[in-house]
PDB file of C-alpha atoms in Angstrom:
ATOM      1  CA  MET I   1     149.210  94.431  56.729  1.00 90.00           C
ATOM      2  CA  ALA I   2     151.542  95.920  58.141  1.00 97.00           C
ATOM      3  CA  ARG I   3     152.833  95.478  61.333  1.00 98.00           C
ATOM      4  CA  ILE I   4     154.003  98.786  62.775  1.00 98.00           C
ATOM      5  CA  ILE I   5     155.723  99.644  66.197  1.00 98.00           C
ATOM      6  CA  ILE I   6     154.825 103.371  67.094  1.00 98.00           C
ATOM      7  CA  CYS I   7     158.120 104.675  69.445  1.00 98.00           C
ATOM      8  CA  ILE I   8     157.689 107.765  71.397  1.00 98.00           C
ATOM      9  CA  PRO I   9     160.530 109.381  73.087  1.00 98.00           C
ATOM     10  CA  THR I  10     159.379 111.530  76.088  1.00 97.00           C
ATOM     11  CA  CYS I  11     160.776 113.483  79.478  1.00 96.00           C
ATOM     12  CA  ASN I  12     158.685 115.216  81.547  1.00 95.00           C
ATOM     13  CA  ARG I  13     155.867 115.877  79.490  1.00 96.00           C
ATOM     14  CA  PRO I  14     153.071 113.255  80.849  1.00 97.00           C
ATOM     15  CA  GLN I  15     150.395 115.926  79.570  1.00 96.00           C
ATOM     16  CA  GLY I  16     151.602 116.127  75.788  1.00 97.00           C
ATOM     17  CA  LEU I  17     152.256 112.325  76.253  1.00 98.00           C
ATOM     18  CA  GLU I  18     148.891 110.907  77.105  1.00 98.00           C
ATOM     19  CA  ARG I  19     148.001 113.469  74.926  1.00 98.00           C
ATOM     20  CA  THR I  20     150.029 111.848  72.315  1.00 98.00           C
ATOM     21  CA  LEU I  21     148.604 108.349  73.643  1.00 98.00           C
ATOM     22  CA  LEU I  22     144.890 109.275  73.046  1.00 98.00           C
ATOM     23  CA  SER I  23     145.260 109.774  69.463  1.00 98.00           C
ATOM     24  CA  ILE I  24     146.603 106.339  68.873  1.00 98.00           C
ATOM     25  CA  ALA I  25     144.105 104.859  70.610  1.00 98.00           C
ATOM     26  CA  ALA I  26     141.229 106.290  68.189  1.00 98.00           C
ATOM     27  CA  LEU I  27     143.358 106.042  65.037  1.00 98.00           C
ATOM     28  CA  ASP I  28     140.600 105.210  61.986  1.00 97.00           C
ATOM     29  CA  THR I  29     143.376 101.620  60.667  1.00 97.00           C
ATOM     30  CA  ARG I  30     143.698  98.293  59.444  1.00 94.00           C
ATOM     31  CA  HIS I  31     147.036  97.612  60.483  1.00 98.00           C
ATOM     32  CA  GLN I  32     148.910  95.286  62.913  1.00 98.00           C
ATOM     33  CA  LEU I  33     149.870  98.580  65.391  1.00 98.00           C
ATOM     34  CA  GLU I  34     151.741  97.982  69.429  1.00 98.00           C
ATOM     35  CA  VAL I  35     152.681 100.715  71.035  1.00 98.00           C
ATOM     36  CA  LEU I  36     156.463 101.402  72.613  1.00 98.00           C
ATOM     37  CA  VAL I  37     157.008 103.901  75.174  1.00 98.00           C
ATOM     38  CA  ALA I  38     161.071 105.279  76.330  1.00 98.00           C
ATOM     39  CA  ASP I  39     160.933 107.515  79.169  1.00 98.00           C
ATOM     40  CA  ASN I  40     163.906 109.650  80.147  1.00 97.00           C
ATOM     41  CA  ASP I  41     163.386 111.767  83.722  1.00 94.00           C
ATOM     42  CA  ALA I  42     165.171 109.173  85.561  1.00 90.00           C
ATOM     43  CA  THR I  43     163.738 111.236  88.990  1.00 91.00           C
ATOM     44  CA  GLN I  44     160.494 111.231  87.996  1.00 92.00           C
ATOM     45  CA  SER I  45     159.476 108.456  85.335  1.00 95.00           C
ATOM     46  CA  ALA I  46     156.693 110.672  84.415  1.00 96.00           C
ATOM     47  CA  GLY I  47     155.862 108.918  81.747  1.00 97.00           C
ATOM     48  CA  LEU I  48     155.676 105.003  83.969  1.00 97.00           C
ATOM     49  CA  ALA I  49     152.905 105.986  85.085  1.00 97.00           C
ATOM     50  CA  VAL I  50     151.615 107.642  82.501  1.00 98.00           C
ATOM     51  CA  VAL I  51     151.237 104.430  80.719  1.00 98.00           C
ATOM     52  CA  GLU I  52     151.314 101.936  83.229  1.00 97.00           C
ATOM     53  CA  ARG I  53     147.535 103.868  84.143  1.00 98.00           C
ATOM     54  CA  LEU I  54     146.947 104.281  81.117  1.00 98.00           C
ATOM     55  CA  ALA I  55     147.289  99.817  80.014  1.00 98.00           C
ATOM     56  CA  SER I  56     145.655  98.875  83.534  1.00 97.00           C
ATOM     57  CA  GLN I  57     142.608 100.531  82.020  1.00 97.00           C
ATOM     58  CA  GLY I  58     142.421  98.872  79.070  1.00 97.00           C
ATOM     59  CA  TYR I  59     144.635 100.657  76.561  1.00 98.00           C
ATOM     60  CA  ARG I  60     143.427  99.651  72.567  1.00 98.00           C
ATOM     61  CA  TRP I  61     146.448  98.842  70.871  1.00 98.00           C
ATOM     62  CA  PRO I  62     149.438  96.038  73.053  1.00 98.00           C
ATOM     63  CA  ILE I  63     151.879  98.921  75.101  1.00 98.00           C
ATOM     64  CA  GLU I  64     155.462  98.895  77.532  1.00 97.00           C
ATOM     65  CA  ALA I  65     157.250 101.643  78.240  1.00 97.00           C
ATOM     66  CA  LEU I  66     161.061 101.602  79.127  1.00 97.00           C
ATOM     67  CA  LEU I  67     163.311 103.742  81.374  1.00 97.00           C
ATOM     68  CA  VAL I  68     166.387 105.345  79.741  1.00 97.00           C
ATOM     69  CA  THR I  69     167.990 106.203  82.542  1.00 95.00           C
ATOM     70  CA  GLU I  70     171.519 108.545  80.144  1.00 96.00           C
ATOM     71  CA  ARG I  71     170.060 111.695  78.884  1.00 95.00           C
ATOM     72  CA  GLY I  72     170.115 112.176  75.245  1.00 96.00           C
ATOM     73  CA  ILE I  73     167.237 112.114  72.286  1.00 96.00           C
ATOM     74  CA  PRO I  74     169.629 109.581  69.999  1.00 97.00           C
ATOM     75  CA  ILE I  75     170.475 107.682  73.590  1.00 98.00           C
ATOM     76  CA  VAL I  76     165.888 106.901  73.476  1.00 98.00           C
ATOM     77  CA  ARG I  77     166.035 106.431  69.758  1.00 98.00           C
ATOM     78  CA  ASN I  78     168.152 103.718  69.422  1.00 98.00           C
ATOM     79  CA  ARG I  79     166.723 101.915  72.321  1.00 98.00           C
ATOM     80  CA  LEU I  80     163.314 102.745  71.352  1.00 98.00           C
ATOM     81  CA  VAL I  81     164.766 101.380  67.743  1.00 98.00           C
ATOM     82  CA  GLU I  82     166.863  98.099  68.928  1.00 97.00           C
ATOM     83  CA  THR I  83     163.869  96.664  71.512  1.00 98.00           C
ATOM     84  CA  ALA I  84     160.858  97.336  68.006  1.00 98.00           C
ATOM     85  CA  LEU I  85     163.450  95.119  66.073  1.00 97.00           C
ATOM     86  CA  ALA I  86     163.626  93.068  67.772  1.00 96.00           C
ATOM     87  CA  ARG I  87     159.885  92.484  68.223  1.00 94.00           C
ATOM     88  CA  PRO I  88     159.005  89.724  65.659  1.00 93.00           C
ATOM     89  CA  GLY I  89     157.419  89.969  62.688  1.00 96.00           C
ATOM     90  CA  VAL I  90     158.314  93.227  62.124  1.00 98.00           C
ATOM     91  CA  THR I  91     158.155  95.687  58.891  1.00 98.00           C
ATOM     92  CA  HIS I  92     157.927  99.225  59.969  1.00 98.00           C
ATOM     93  CA  ILE I  93     158.613 101.638  63.016  1.00 98.00           C
ATOM     94  CA  ALA I  94     156.512 104.998  63.192  1.00 98.00           C
ATOM     95  CA  MET I  95     158.247 107.905  65.272  1.00 98.00           C
ATOM     96  CA  LEU I  96     156.138 111.058  66.940  1.00 98.00           C
ATOM     97  CA  ASP I  97     156.677 113.208  69.795  1.00 97.00           C
ATOM     98  CA  ASP I  98     155.446 112.533  72.516  1.00 97.00           C
ATOM     99  CA  ASP I  99     154.264 117.119  72.256  1.00 96.00           C
ATOM    100  CA  GLU I 100     152.001 115.537  69.135  1.00 98.00           C
ATOM    101  CA  ALA I 101     148.351 114.393  68.093  1.00 98.00           C
ATOM    102  CA  ALA I 102     148.062 112.342  65.782  1.00 98.00           C
ATOM    103  CA  SER I 103     144.518 112.593  63.320  1.00 98.00           C
ATOM    104  CA  LYS I 104     142.871 108.976  62.927  1.00 98.00           C
ATOM    105  CA  GLY I 105     143.629 108.509  58.757  1.00 98.00           C
ATOM    106  CA  TRP I 106     147.657 109.110  60.255  1.00 98.00           C
ATOM    107  CA  ILE I 107     149.356 106.026  60.207  1.00 98.00           C
ATOM    108  CA  ASP I 108     147.198 104.166  56.961  1.00 98.00           C
ATOM    109  CA  ALA I 109     147.785 107.639  55.028  1.00 98.00           C
ATOM    110  CA  MET I 110     152.184 106.699  56.368  1.00 98.00           C
ATOM    111  CA  VAL I 111     151.643 103.255  54.547  1.00 98.00           C
ATOM    112  CA  ARG I 112     150.138 104.266  51.802  1.00 98.00           C
ATOM    113  CA  ALA I 113     152.584 106.127  50.805  1.00 98.00           C
ATOM    114  CA  ALA I 114     155.369 103.856  51.516  1.00 98.00           C
ATOM    115  CA  ASP I 115     153.358 101.199  49.526  1.00 98.00           C
ATOM    116  CA  ARG I 116     153.016 103.712  46.174  1.00 98.00           C
ATOM    117  CA  TRP I 117     156.241 105.070  46.049  1.00 98.00           C
ATOM    118  CA  ASN I 118     158.694 102.152  47.251  1.00 98.00           C
ATOM    119  CA  ALA I 119     159.632 104.120  49.683  1.00 98.00           C
ATOM    120  CA  ASP I 120     162.026 103.738  53.360  1.00 98.00           C
ATOM    121  CA  VAL I 121     161.509 106.766  55.099  1.00 98.00           C
ATOM    122  CA  VAL I 122     157.741 109.088  54.848  1.00 98.00           C
ATOM    123  CA  GLY I 123     157.653 111.945  56.462  1.00 98.00           C
ATOM    124  CA  GLY I 124     154.488 113.415  57.553  1.00 98.00           C
ATOM    125  CA  ALA I 125     152.549 116.610  57.190  1.00 98.00           C
ATOM    126  CA  VAL I 126     153.170 119.304  61.235  1.00 98.00           C
ATOM    127  CA  LEU I 127     149.989 120.943  62.062  1.00 97.00           C
ATOM    128  CA  ARG I 128     150.606 123.415  64.572  1.00 96.00           C
ATOM    129  CA  GLU I 129     148.538 123.990  67.870  1.00 95.00           C
ATOM    130  CA  MET I 130     149.645 127.099  69.987  1.00 93.00           C
ATOM    131  CA  ASP I 131     148.714 126.182  73.983  1.00 90.00           C
ATOM    132  CA  SER I 132     148.117 130.393  74.270  1.00 89.00           C
ATOM    133  CA  HIS I 133     148.158 133.153  72.604  1.00 89.00           C
ATOM    134  CA  VAL I 134     150.283 134.502  71.045  1.00 91.00           C
ATOM    135  CA  ALA I 135     150.653 137.709  69.805  1.00 91.00           C
ATOM    136  CA  PRO I 136     150.757 139.320  66.083  1.00 91.00           C
ATOM    137  CA  TRP I 137     154.510 139.782  65.746  1.00 92.00           C
ATOM    138  CA  ALA I 138     155.316 136.210  66.290  1.00 92.00           C
ATOM    139  CA  ALA I 139     152.191 134.552  64.331  1.00 91.00           C
ATOM    140  CA  SER I 140     153.558 134.553  61.549  1.00 91.00           C
ATOM    141  CA  HIS I 141     156.732 133.673  62.134  1.00 95.00           C
ATOM    142  CA  PRO I 142     158.348 130.432  60.025  1.00 95.00           C
ATOM    143  CA  LEU I 143     159.171 128.213  63.090  1.00 95.00           C
ATOM    144  CA  LEU I 144     155.796 128.460  63.890  1.00 95.00           C
ATOM    145  CA  GLN I 145     154.189 127.371  61.059  1.00 95.00           C
ATOM    146  CA  PRO I 146     152.930 124.737  59.417  1.00 96.00           C
ATOM    147  CA  LYS I 147     155.415 121.962  58.392  1.00 96.00           C
ATOM    148  CA  ARG I 148     153.765 121.070  54.799  1.00 96.00           C
ATOM    149  CA  ARG I 149     154.845 120.185  51.251  1.00 96.00           C
ATOM    150  CA  GLY I 150     151.644 121.231  49.853  1.00 94.00           C
ATOM    151  CA  GLN I 151     151.617 117.449  47.962  1.00 97.00           C
ATOM    152  CA  SER I 152     152.106 113.969  48.966  1.00 98.00           C
ATOM    153  CA  GLY I 153     155.075 112.287  46.099  1.00 98.00           C
ATOM    154  CA  PRO I 154     158.916 110.535  46.349  1.00 98.00           C
ATOM    155  CA  VAL I 155     160.824 114.131  47.562  1.00 98.00           C
ATOM    156  CA  ALA I 156     165.053 114.067  48.578  1.00 97.00           C
ATOM    157  CA  LEU I 157     165.021 113.789  52.300  1.00 97.00           C
ATOM    158  CA  VAL I 158     163.130 113.565  55.372  1.00 97.00           C
ATOM    159  CA  ASP I 159     164.489 115.195  57.987  1.00 92.00           C
ATOM    160  CA  SER I 160     162.764 114.914  61.316  1.00 95.00           C
ATOM    161  CA  THR I 161     160.718 111.915  63.243  1.00 96.00           C
ATOM    162  CA  ALA I 162     158.746 114.305  64.484  1.00 95.00           C
ATOM    163  CA  ASN I 163     156.120 112.072  62.061  1.00 98.00           C
ATOM    164  CA  VAL I 164     158.199 109.552  59.967  1.00 98.00           C
ATOM    165  CA  LEU I 165     157.545 105.593  59.221  1.00 98.00           C
ATOM    166  CA  ILE I 166     160.384 103.906  58.590  1.00 98.00           C
ATOM    167  CA  ALA I 167     160.580 100.733  57.283  1.00 98.00           C
ATOM    168  CA  ALA I 168     162.929  97.807  59.375  1.00 98.00           C
ATOM    169  CA  SER I 169     164.561  96.438  56.976  1.00 97.00           C
ATOM    170  CA  THR I 170     166.086 100.066  56.685  1.00 97.00           C
ATOM    171  CA  LEU I 171     167.250 100.393  60.093  1.00 97.00           C
ATOM    172  CA  ARG I 172     168.132  96.940  60.241  1.00 96.00           C
ATOM    173  CA  ALA I 173     170.997  97.392  57.290  1.00 95.00           C
ATOM    174  CA  ILE I 174     172.466 100.634  58.285  1.00 94.00           C
ATOM    175  CA  GLY I 175     173.627  98.672  61.684  1.00 92.00           C
ATOM    176  CA  PRO I 176     173.098  99.220  65.375  1.00 92.00           C
ATOM    177  CA  ARG I 177     172.614 102.697  67.259  1.00 95.00           C
ATOM    178  CA  PRO I 178     171.568 104.292  63.773  1.00 97.00           C
ATOM    179  CA  PHE I 179     170.775 107.188  66.158  1.00 97.00           C
ATOM    180  CA  ASP I 180     174.499 109.113  66.633  1.00 96.00           C
ATOM    181  CA  GLU I 181     174.615 110.010  70.697  1.00 96.00           C
ATOM    182  CA  ARG I 182     177.352 112.395  70.034  1.00 94.00           C
ATOM    183  CA  MET I 183     174.456 115.149  69.911  1.00 95.00           C
ATOM    184  CA  ALA I 184     172.745 113.342  72.540  1.00 95.00           C
ATOM    185  CA  LEU I 185     171.383 117.369  73.033  1.00 94.00           C
ATOM    186  CA  THR I 186     172.069 118.943  71.272  1.00 95.00           C
ATOM    187  CA  GLY I 187     169.270 118.000  68.170  1.00 95.00           C
ATOM    188  CA  GLY I 188     169.408 116.805  64.406  1.00 95.00           C
ATOM    189  CA  SER I 189     170.506 113.473  65.319  1.00 96.00           C
ATOM    190  CA  ASP I 190     167.687 112.623  63.125  1.00 97.00           C
ATOM    191  CA  LYS I 191     168.266 114.580  59.915  1.00 96.00           C
ATOM    192  CA  GLN I 192     172.337 112.745  60.477  1.00 96.00           C
ATOM    193  CA  LEU I 193     171.070 109.550  60.074  1.00 97.00           C
ATOM    194  CA  PHE I 194     168.725 110.349  56.957  1.00 97.00           C
ATOM    195  CA  THR I 195     171.054 111.868  55.797  1.00 96.00           C
ATOM    196  CA  ARG I 196     173.438 108.176  55.949  1.00 95.00           C
ATOM    197  CA  MET I 197     170.539 106.856  54.995  1.00 97.00           C
ATOM    198  CA  ALA I 198     169.877 108.824  51.498  1.00 97.00           C
ATOM    199  CA  ARG I 199     173.449 108.496  50.964  1.00 95.00           C
ATOM    200  CA  ALA I 200     173.344 104.968  51.382  1.00 95.00           C
ATOM    201  CA  GLY I 201     170.160 104.924  48.544  1.00 97.00           C
ATOM    202  CA  CYS I 202     167.296 105.283  50.218  1.00 98.00           C
ATOM    203  CA  ARG I 203     163.959 105.602  49.236  1.00 98.00           C
ATOM    204  CA  PHE I 204     162.011 109.244  50.749  1.00 98.00           C
ATOM    205  CA  ALA I 205     158.549 109.643  50.686  1.00 98.00           C
ATOM    206  CA  TRP I 206     156.521 112.847  52.054  1.00 98.00           C
ATOM    207  CA  ALA I 207     153.106 112.329  52.630  1.00 98.00           C
ATOM    208  CA  GLU I 208     150.646 115.190  52.661  1.00 98.00           C
ATOM    209  CA  ASP I 209     147.593 113.598  54.312  1.00 98.00           C
ATOM    210  CA  ALA I 210     149.437 111.875  57.322  1.00 98.00           C
ATOM    211  CA  LEU I 211     148.914 114.272  59.616  1.00 98.00           C
ATOM    212  CA  VAL I 212     149.614 115.045  63.894  1.00 98.00           C
ATOM    213  CA  THR I 213     149.523 117.909  65.780  1.00 98.00           C
ATOM    214  CA  GLU I 214     152.643 119.699  67.618  1.00 97.00           C
ATOM    215  CA  LEU I 215     151.177 121.521  70.950  1.00 96.00           C
ATOM    216  CA  ILE I 216     153.382 124.929  71.173  1.00 95.00           C
ATOM    217  CA  PRO I 217     153.625 125.546  74.873  1.00 94.00           C
ATOM    218  CA  ALA I 218     154.469 129.822  75.235  1.00 93.00           C
ATOM    219  CA  SER I 219     158.143 129.713  76.864  1.00 92.00           C
ATOM    220  CA  ARG I 220     158.373 128.920  72.880  1.00 93.00           C
ATOM    221  CA  VAL I 221     156.586 131.801  71.719  1.00 94.00           C
ATOM    222  CA  THR I 222     159.349 134.111  72.644  1.00 95.00           C
ATOM    223  CA  ALA I 223     161.931 136.230  70.908  1.00 96.00           C
ATOM    224  CA  LYS I 224     164.933 134.919  72.973  1.00 96.00           C
ATOM    225  CA  TRP I 225     163.204 130.938  72.555  1.00 96.00           C
ATOM    226  CA  LEU I 226     162.710 131.099  68.081  1.00 97.00           C
ATOM    227  CA  LEU I 227     166.268 132.811  67.344  1.00 97.00           C
ATOM    228  CA  MET I 228     168.464 130.252  69.216  1.00 97.00           C
ATOM    229  CA  ARG I 229     166.471 127.374  67.554  1.00 96.00           C
ATOM    230  CA  GLY I 230     167.415 129.598  64.512  1.00 97.00           C
ATOM    231  CA  TYR I 231     171.099 128.895  66.504  1.00 97.00           C
ATOM    232  CA  ARG I 232     170.428 125.388  66.836  1.00 97.00           C
ATOM    233  CA  LEU I 233     169.800 124.818  63.066  1.00 97.00           C
ATOM    234  CA  GLY I 234     172.212 126.136  61.829  1.00 97.00           C
ATOM    235  CA  MET I 235     175.258 124.597  64.015  1.00 97.00           C
ATOM    236  CA  THR I 236     173.865 120.977  64.303  1.00 97.00           C
ATOM    237  CA  ASP I 237     173.404 121.721  60.279  1.00 96.00           C
ATOM    238  CA  MET I 238     176.900 122.218  59.851  1.00 97.00           C
ATOM    239  CA  ILE I 239     177.231 119.201  62.414  1.00 95.00           C
ATOM    240  CA  VAL I 240     176.279 116.680  59.787  1.00 95.00           C
ATOM    241  CA  GLU I 241     177.371 118.009  56.732  1.00 95.00           C
ATOM    242  CA  ARG I 242     181.208 118.788  58.568  1.00 94.00           C
ATOM    243  CA  PHE I 243     180.457 114.393  59.241  1.00 91.00           C
ATOM    244  CA  HIS I 244     180.114 113.601  55.671  1.00 90.00           C
ATOM    245  CA  LYS I 245     181.633 115.593  53.723  1.00 92.00           C
ATOM    246  CA  GLY I 246     184.516 117.433  56.246  1.00 94.00           C
ATOM    247  CA  ARG I 247     185.459 120.544  57.679  1.00 93.00           C
ATOM    248  CA  LEU I 248     186.406 122.173  54.846  1.00 94.00           C
ATOM    249  CA  ARG I 249     185.042 120.935  51.548  1.00 95.00           C
ATOM    250  CA  THR I 250     181.544 122.420  54.108  1.00 96.00           C
ATOM    251  CA  LEU I 251     183.370 125.488  54.664  1.00 93.00           C
ATOM    252  CA  VAL I 252     183.485 125.782  50.993  1.00 95.00           C
ATOM    253  CA  SER I 253     180.076 125.275  50.566  1.00 94.00           C
ATOM    254  CA  GLU I 254     178.767 127.325  52.939  1.00 95.00           C
ATOM    255  CA  ALA I 255     180.830 130.879  53.135  1.00 96.00           C
ATOM    256  CA  PRO I 256     178.487 132.678  51.192  1.00 96.00           C
ATOM    257  CA  ARG I 257     175.235 131.857  52.832  1.00 96.00           C
ATOM    258  CA  ILE I 258     176.685 132.502  56.024  1.00 97.00           C
ATOM    259  CA  VAL I 259     177.415 136.420  54.836  1.00 97.00           C
ATOM    260  CA  ALA I 260     173.999 136.503  53.222  1.00 97.00           C
ATOM    261  CA  GLY I 261     173.223 135.562  56.748  1.00 97.00           C
ATOM    262  CA  VAL I 262     175.398 138.618  58.355  1.00 97.00           C
ATOM    263  CA  LEU I 263     174.389 141.249  56.111  1.00 96.00           C
ATOM    264  CA  VAL I 264     169.675 140.296  56.490  1.00 96.00           C
ATOM    265  CA  GLY I 265     170.859 140.315  59.853  1.00 96.00           C
ATOM    266  CA  THR I 266     172.667 143.223  60.431  1.00 96.00           C
ATOM    267  CA  LEU I 267     171.455 145.889  57.674  1.00 95.00           C
ATOM    268  CA  GLY I 268     168.469 144.281  57.027  1.00 94.00           C
ATOM    269  CA  ALA I 269     166.902 144.415  61.058  1.00 95.00           C
ATOM    270  CA  ALA I 270     168.358 147.557  61.026  1.00 93.00           C
ATOM    271  CA  ALA I 271     166.228 148.803  58.199  1.00 94.00           C
ATOM    272  CA  THR I 272     162.808 147.727  59.623  1.00 93.00           C
ATOM    273  CA  PHE I 273     160.749 149.073  62.455  1.00 92.00           C
ATOM    274  CA  ASP I 274     158.314 145.519  62.128  1.00 94.00           C
ATOM    275  CA  ARG I 275     159.459 143.589  64.709  1.00 94.00           C
ATOM    276  CA  GLY I 276     158.252 140.362  63.719  1.00 95.00           C
ATOM    277  CA  GLN I 277     160.665 140.953  60.346  1.00 95.00           C
ATOM    278  CA  ARG I 278     163.615 142.478  62.360  1.00 96.00           C
ATOM    279  CA  LEU I 279     163.362 138.786  64.084  1.00 96.00           C
ATOM    280  CA  VAL I 280     163.079 137.295  61.030  1.00 96.00           C
ATOM    281  CA  ARG I 281     166.377 139.310  59.729  1.00 97.00           C
ATOM    282  CA  LEU I 282     167.649 138.747  63.262  1.00 97.00           C
ATOM    283  CA  GLY I 283     167.377 134.900  62.702  1.00 97.00           C
ATOM    284  CA  LYS I 284     169.408 134.847  60.199  1.00 97.00           C
ATOM    285  CA  LEU I 285     172.346 136.418  61.782  1.00 97.00           C
ATOM    286  CA  TYR I 286     171.663 133.881  64.351  1.00 97.00           C
ATOM    287  CA  ARG I 287     171.376 131.733  62.298  1.00 97.00           C
ATOM    288  CA  ALA I 288     174.669 132.317  60.662  1.00 98.00           C
ATOM    289  CA  ALA I 289     176.493 131.527  64.156  1.00 97.00           C
ATOM    290  CA  GLY I 290     175.039 128.463  64.793  1.00 97.00           C
ATOM    291  CA  LYS I 291     176.591 127.496  61.670  1.00 97.00           C
ATOM    292  CA  ILE I 292     180.353 129.665  62.734  1.00 97.00           C
ATOM    293  CA  ALA I 293     179.631 127.746  65.728  1.00 97.00           C
ATOM    294  CA  GLY I 294     178.726 123.944  64.059  1.00 96.00           C
ATOM    295  CA  LEU I 295     181.389 124.472  61.711  1.00 96.00           C
ATOM    296  CA  ALA I 296     184.188 125.449  64.602  1.00 95.00           C
ATOM    297  CA  GLY I 297     182.880 122.455  66.907  1.00 92.00           C
ATOM    298  CA  ILE I 298     181.086 124.163  69.285  1.00 92.00           C
ATOM    299  CA  HIS I 299     177.515 122.272  70.734  1.00 91.00           C
ATOM    300  CA  TYR I 300     174.721 124.714  72.531  1.00 93.00           C
ATOM    301  CA  GLU I 301     172.012 121.730  74.224  1.00 93.00           C
ATOM    302  CA  GLU I 302     168.818 122.772  73.259  1.00 92.00           C
ATOM    303  CA  TYR I 303     167.208 119.972  74.391  1.00 91.00           C
ATOM    304  CA  ARG I 304     168.948 120.647  78.006  1.00 88.00           C
ATOM    305  CA  LYS I 305     165.488 122.312  79.103  1.00 87.00           C
ATOM    306  CA  VAL I 306     162.475 120.430  78.362  1.00 87.00           C
ATOM    307  CA  HIS I 307     159.625 122.597  76.611  1.00 90.00           C
ATOM    308  CA  GLY I 308     155.728 122.372  78.279  1.00 83.00           C
ATOM    309  CA  ALA I 309     154.078 119.326  80.042  1.00 80.00           C
TER     310      ALA I 309
END
């Protein structure tokens, strides 16, 4: 039996957090669980209130909430990891976002994959649920599709903490404060960490049956948000690559992709009257621009604004 601390960072999304916590309470599992929430909203602390209320109502698992006053996703994740690793006997740390709900078999599917493939890190599938009607032009956009790989098994890299299980021993070996706090509001600190782990020889696996469902708010189903998400992904990918390879090597390896993105995003977008296809092609231009920004050291702080409730 594993002893798992489920860590959830939250910021001003009390409805989403409650949905997440209720899904964890409904897990069908043989493992020993604890839940740790870190609230990054020092003004309203709505996440703390949700945890206190559920705990007072007899929440199924031991649950604790922390307040982290300094804004930044990696800052919160580091506090969660530090607190979780201090618990005696912990074998794994799992992470979910506060806009996700776990399926009943989620945590056991993650542990099975870790055991079967001797993995230090296991990622799982993320389905999407829209909280409002989605226009036809946006429905097929790649950023709104489920995050799936088709089958479980060893993989080269897991790039997100949106649905992840990490061996406690691996986190201890990587050192204190594993998430890069220089990426406080840009996003990408999870990919940065997992890239470091891969370069250190850690093993990764994917659990296709470890399902969670992300709730997508209407504010993230707009042309502006989808384009700027592509820009941000391009930027943070280059921040990660620069960290490991240096600016010059990264520029040389990425230059063909940047040029291709510019061509598809300009000529390709102009060549279609289909709004959805035009947005996808423009997204390649934005992603190329984000890569240029990342190479130049320009930071776009996407997570300064909180979406959803």
